[in-house]
Short mmCIF file of C-alpha atoms in Angstrom, two decimals:
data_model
loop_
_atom_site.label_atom_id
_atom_site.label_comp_id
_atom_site.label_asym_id
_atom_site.label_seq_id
_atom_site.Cartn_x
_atom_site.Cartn_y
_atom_site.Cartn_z
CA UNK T 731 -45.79 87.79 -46.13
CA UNK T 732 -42.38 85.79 -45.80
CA UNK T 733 -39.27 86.96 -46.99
CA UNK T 734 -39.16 85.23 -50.27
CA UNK T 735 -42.56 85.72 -51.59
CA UNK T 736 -41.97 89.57 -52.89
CA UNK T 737 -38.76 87.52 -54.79
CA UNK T 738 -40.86 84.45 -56.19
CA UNK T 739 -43.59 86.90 -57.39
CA UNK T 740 -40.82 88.66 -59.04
CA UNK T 741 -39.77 85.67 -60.52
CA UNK T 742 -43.11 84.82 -61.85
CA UNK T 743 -43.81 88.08 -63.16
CA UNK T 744 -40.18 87.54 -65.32
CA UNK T 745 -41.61 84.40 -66.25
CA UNK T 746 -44.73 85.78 -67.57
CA UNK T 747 -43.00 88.02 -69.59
CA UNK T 748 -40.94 85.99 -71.22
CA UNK T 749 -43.78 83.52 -71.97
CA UNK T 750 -46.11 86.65 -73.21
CA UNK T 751 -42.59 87.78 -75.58
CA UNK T 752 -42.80 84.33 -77.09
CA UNK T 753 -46.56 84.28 -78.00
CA UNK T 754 -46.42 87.89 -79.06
CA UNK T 755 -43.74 86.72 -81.82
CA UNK T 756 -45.89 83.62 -82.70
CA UNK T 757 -48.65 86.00 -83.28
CA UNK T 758 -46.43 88.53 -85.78
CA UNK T 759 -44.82 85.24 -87.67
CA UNK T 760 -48.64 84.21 -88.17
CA UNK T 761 -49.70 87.54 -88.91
CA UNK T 762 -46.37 89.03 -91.25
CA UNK T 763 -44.67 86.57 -93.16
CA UNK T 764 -42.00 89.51 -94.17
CA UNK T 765 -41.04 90.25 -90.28
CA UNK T 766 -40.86 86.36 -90.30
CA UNK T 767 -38.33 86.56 -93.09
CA UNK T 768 -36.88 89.03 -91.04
CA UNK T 769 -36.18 86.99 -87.63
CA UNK T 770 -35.88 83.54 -89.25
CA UNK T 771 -32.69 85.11 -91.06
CA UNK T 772 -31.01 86.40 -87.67
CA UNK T 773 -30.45 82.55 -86.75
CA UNK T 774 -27.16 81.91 -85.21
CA UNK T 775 -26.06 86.17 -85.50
CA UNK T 776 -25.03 88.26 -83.24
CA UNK T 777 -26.62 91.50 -82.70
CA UNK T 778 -24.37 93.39 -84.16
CA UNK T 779 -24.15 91.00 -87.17
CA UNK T 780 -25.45 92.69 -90.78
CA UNK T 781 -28.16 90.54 -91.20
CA UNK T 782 -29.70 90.78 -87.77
CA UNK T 783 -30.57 94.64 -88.62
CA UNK T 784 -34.01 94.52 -89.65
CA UNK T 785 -34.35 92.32 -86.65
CA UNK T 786 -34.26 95.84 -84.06
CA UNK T 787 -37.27 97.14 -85.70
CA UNK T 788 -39.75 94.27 -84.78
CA UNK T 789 -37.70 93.54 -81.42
CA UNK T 790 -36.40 96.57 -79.51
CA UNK T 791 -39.90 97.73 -78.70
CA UNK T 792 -40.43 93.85 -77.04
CA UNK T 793 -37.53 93.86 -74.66
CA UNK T 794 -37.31 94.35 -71.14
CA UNK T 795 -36.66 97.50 -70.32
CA UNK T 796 -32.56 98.74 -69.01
CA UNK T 797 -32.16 95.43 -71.31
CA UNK T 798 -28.53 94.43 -71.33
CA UNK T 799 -26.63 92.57 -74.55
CA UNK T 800 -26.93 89.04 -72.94
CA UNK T 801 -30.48 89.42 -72.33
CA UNK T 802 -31.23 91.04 -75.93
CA UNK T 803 -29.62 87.99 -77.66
CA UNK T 804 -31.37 85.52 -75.99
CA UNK T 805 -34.52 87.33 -76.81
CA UNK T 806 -33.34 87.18 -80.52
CA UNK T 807 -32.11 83.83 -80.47
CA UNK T 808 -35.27 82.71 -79.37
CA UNK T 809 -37.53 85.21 -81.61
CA UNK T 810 -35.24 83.46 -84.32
CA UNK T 811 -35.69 80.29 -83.66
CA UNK T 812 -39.49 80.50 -83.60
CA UNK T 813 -39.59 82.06 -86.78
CA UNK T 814 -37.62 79.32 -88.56
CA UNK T 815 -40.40 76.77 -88.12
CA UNK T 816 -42.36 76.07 -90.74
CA UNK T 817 -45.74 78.42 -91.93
CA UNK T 818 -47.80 75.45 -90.97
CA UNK T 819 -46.60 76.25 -87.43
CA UNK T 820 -48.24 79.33 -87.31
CA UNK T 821 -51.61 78.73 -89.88
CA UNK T 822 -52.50 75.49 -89.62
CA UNK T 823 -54.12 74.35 -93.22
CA UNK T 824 -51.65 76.07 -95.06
CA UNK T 825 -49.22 74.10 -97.06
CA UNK T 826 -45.53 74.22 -96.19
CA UNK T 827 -43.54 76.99 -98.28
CA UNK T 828 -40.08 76.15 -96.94
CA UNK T 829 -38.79 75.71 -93.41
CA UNK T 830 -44.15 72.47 -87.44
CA UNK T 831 -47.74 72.79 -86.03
CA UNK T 832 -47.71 74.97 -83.03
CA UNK T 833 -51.42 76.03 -81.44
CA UNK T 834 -51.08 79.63 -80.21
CA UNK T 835 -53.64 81.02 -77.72
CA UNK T 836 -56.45 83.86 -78.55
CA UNK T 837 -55.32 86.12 -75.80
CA UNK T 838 -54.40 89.54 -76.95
CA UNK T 839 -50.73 90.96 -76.26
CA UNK T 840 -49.85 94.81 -76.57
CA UNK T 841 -47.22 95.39 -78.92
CA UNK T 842 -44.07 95.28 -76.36
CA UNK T 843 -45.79 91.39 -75.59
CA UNK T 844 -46.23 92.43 -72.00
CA UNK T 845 -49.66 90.49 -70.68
CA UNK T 846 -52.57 91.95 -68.83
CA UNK T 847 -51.64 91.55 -65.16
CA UNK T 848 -55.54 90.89 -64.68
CA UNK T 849 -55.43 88.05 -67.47
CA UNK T 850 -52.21 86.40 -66.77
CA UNK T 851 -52.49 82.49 -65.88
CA UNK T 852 -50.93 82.36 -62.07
CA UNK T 853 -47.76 79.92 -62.08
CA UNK T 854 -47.20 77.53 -58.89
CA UNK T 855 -43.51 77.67 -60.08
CA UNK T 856 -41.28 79.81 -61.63
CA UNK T 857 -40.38 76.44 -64.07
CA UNK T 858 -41.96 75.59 -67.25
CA UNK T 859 -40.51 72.84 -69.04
CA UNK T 860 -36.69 72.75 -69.73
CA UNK T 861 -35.29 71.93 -73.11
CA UNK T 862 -34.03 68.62 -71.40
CA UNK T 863 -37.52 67.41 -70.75
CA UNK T 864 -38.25 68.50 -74.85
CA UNK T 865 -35.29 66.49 -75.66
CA UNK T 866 -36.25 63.68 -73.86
CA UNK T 867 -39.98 64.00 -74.77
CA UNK T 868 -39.20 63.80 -78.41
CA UNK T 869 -37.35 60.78 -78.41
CA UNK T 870 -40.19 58.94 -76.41
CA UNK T 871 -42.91 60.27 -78.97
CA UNK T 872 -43.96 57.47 -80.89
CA UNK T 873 -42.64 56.48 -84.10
CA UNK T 874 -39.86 58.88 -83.38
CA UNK T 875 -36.52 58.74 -85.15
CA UNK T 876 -34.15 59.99 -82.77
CA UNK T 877 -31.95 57.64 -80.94
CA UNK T 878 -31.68 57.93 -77.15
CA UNK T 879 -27.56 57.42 -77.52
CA UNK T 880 -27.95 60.57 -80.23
CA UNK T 881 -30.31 62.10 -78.34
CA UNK T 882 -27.72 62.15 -74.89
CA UNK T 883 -24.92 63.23 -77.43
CA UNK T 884 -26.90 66.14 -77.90
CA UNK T 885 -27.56 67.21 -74.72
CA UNK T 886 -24.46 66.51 -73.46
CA UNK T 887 -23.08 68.57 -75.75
CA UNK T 888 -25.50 71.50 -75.23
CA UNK T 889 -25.31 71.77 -71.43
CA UNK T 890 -21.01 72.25 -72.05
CA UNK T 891 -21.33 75.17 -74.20
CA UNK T 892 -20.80 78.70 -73.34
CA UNK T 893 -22.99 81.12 -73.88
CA UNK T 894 -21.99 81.83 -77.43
CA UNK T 895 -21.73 78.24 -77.95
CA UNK T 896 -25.14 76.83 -76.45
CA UNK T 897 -26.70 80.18 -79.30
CA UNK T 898 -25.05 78.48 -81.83
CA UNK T 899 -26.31 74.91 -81.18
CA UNK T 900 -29.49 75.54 -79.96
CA UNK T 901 -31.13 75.60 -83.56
CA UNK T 902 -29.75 72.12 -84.37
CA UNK T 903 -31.34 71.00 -81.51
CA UNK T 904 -34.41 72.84 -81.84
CA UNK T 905 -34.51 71.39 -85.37
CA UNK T 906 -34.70 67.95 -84.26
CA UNK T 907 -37.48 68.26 -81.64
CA UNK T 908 -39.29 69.70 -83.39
CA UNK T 909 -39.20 67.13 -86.27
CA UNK T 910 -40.91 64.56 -83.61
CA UNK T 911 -43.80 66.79 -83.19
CA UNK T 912 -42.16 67.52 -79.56
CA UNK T 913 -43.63 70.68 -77.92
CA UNK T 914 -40.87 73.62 -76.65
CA UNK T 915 -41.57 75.58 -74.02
CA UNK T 916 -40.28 79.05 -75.77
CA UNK T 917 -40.87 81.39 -72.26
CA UNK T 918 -38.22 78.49 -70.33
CA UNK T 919 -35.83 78.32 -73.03
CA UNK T 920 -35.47 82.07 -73.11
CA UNK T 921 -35.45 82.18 -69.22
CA UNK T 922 -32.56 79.47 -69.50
CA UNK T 923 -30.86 81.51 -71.96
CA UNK T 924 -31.55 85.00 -69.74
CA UNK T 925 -29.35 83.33 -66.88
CA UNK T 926 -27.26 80.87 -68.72
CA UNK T 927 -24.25 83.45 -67.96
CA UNK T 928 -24.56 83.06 -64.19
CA UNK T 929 -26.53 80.12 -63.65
CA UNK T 930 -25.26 77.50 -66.51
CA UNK T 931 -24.25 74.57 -64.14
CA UNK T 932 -28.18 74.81 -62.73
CA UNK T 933 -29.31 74.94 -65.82
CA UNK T 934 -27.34 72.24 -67.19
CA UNK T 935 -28.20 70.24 -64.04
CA UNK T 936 -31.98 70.48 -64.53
CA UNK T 937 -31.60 69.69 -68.66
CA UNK T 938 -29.59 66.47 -67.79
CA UNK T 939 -31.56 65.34 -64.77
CA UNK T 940 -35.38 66.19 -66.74
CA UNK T 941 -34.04 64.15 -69.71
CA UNK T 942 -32.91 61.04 -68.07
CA UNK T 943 -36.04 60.78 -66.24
CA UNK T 944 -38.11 61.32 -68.98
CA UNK T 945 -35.91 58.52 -70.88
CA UNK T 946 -35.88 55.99 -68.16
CA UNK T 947 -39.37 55.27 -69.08
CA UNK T 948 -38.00 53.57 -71.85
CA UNK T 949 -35.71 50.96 -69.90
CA UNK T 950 -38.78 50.84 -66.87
CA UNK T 951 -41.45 49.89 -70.39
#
């Protein structure tokens, strides 16, 4: 066994856990629509903030454990930002009561959204798609309405935020993906949120350089 191999399984194991949090939270959004309410009204709070309180009852029990305050808010950004899509994103056939279609898989979760170790899909990398690669995927989806100048502004703007500021204008964002029918990758956005505080410029890097080579299909067509 090399050297790095105990740290990439590590990585992957992170990975899976922060893909299993996300499906676990698709699963109680489908199956509460009151712990929806719930999340979809922490949007853009702290955790501290009044209305994110009835957020630690449906959460706490899903984080990591020794979970520090950056890691907790990204968890609740992103369990917030899942919620706010619409019902139909969570049981297809339904009509739309207020707030997109997103499949979720049959595989159970435990409560705390860890997965079965036995059951969990093996990763060749510790990547999933970045938010970049959604950005850029949404303005290539046919029929789409976003500009590729308005799409840029956006991610330019997103990779120069801090980490209060790239919370704050993630729903925006997320808002206008998922409009085009573009698919996010909820486990890598809360991975890229995880480490924003000490590895922004990657981050940033990898958002910038996976939507300009998704766009460039445009100029090469």
């Amino acid at each position: 066994m090399t050297p790095e191999a105990p740290e990439a399984g590590k990585r992957q194991r992170t990975r899976a856990s922060y893909a299993a949090f996300a499906l676990s939270i698709e699963r109680l959004c489908h199956a509460d629509p009151g712990a929806r309410a719930a999340l979809r009204a922490g949007l853009r709070r702290d955790l501290d903030h009044p209305r994110a309180r009835p957020m630690h009852r449906l959460l706490t029990t899903r984080l990591p454990e020794e979970c520090d305050d950056q890691t907790a808010q990204a968890h609740y950004t992103v369990a917030s930002l899942i919620a706010a899509q619409p019902r139909h994103a969570f049981a297809p056939g339904q009509e739309d009561d207020e707030d997109t279609a997103a499949e979720h898989g049959e595989q159970a979760l435990p409560e705390n959204g860890e997965p079965d170790e036995a059951t969990t899909p093996s990763e060749a990398t510790p990547y999933g798609s970045s938010f970049g690669a959604t950005l850029g995927q949404a303005v290539m989806a046919k029929g789409a309405s976003m500009r590729v100048s308005a799409a840029e502004n956006r991610i330019n703007l997103l990779t120069r935020q801090s980490l209060r500021g790239v919370h704050l204008h993630l729903p925006a964002a997320v808002n206008q993906v998922r409009s085009a029918g573009a698919p996010i990758d909820w486990g890598q956005l809360l991975a890229d949120l995880v480490n924003w505080p000490y590895q922004s410029g990657r981050i940033s890097r990898r958002w910038l350089q996976d939507f300009y080579r998704i766009t460039a299909r445009a100029d090469r067509d």
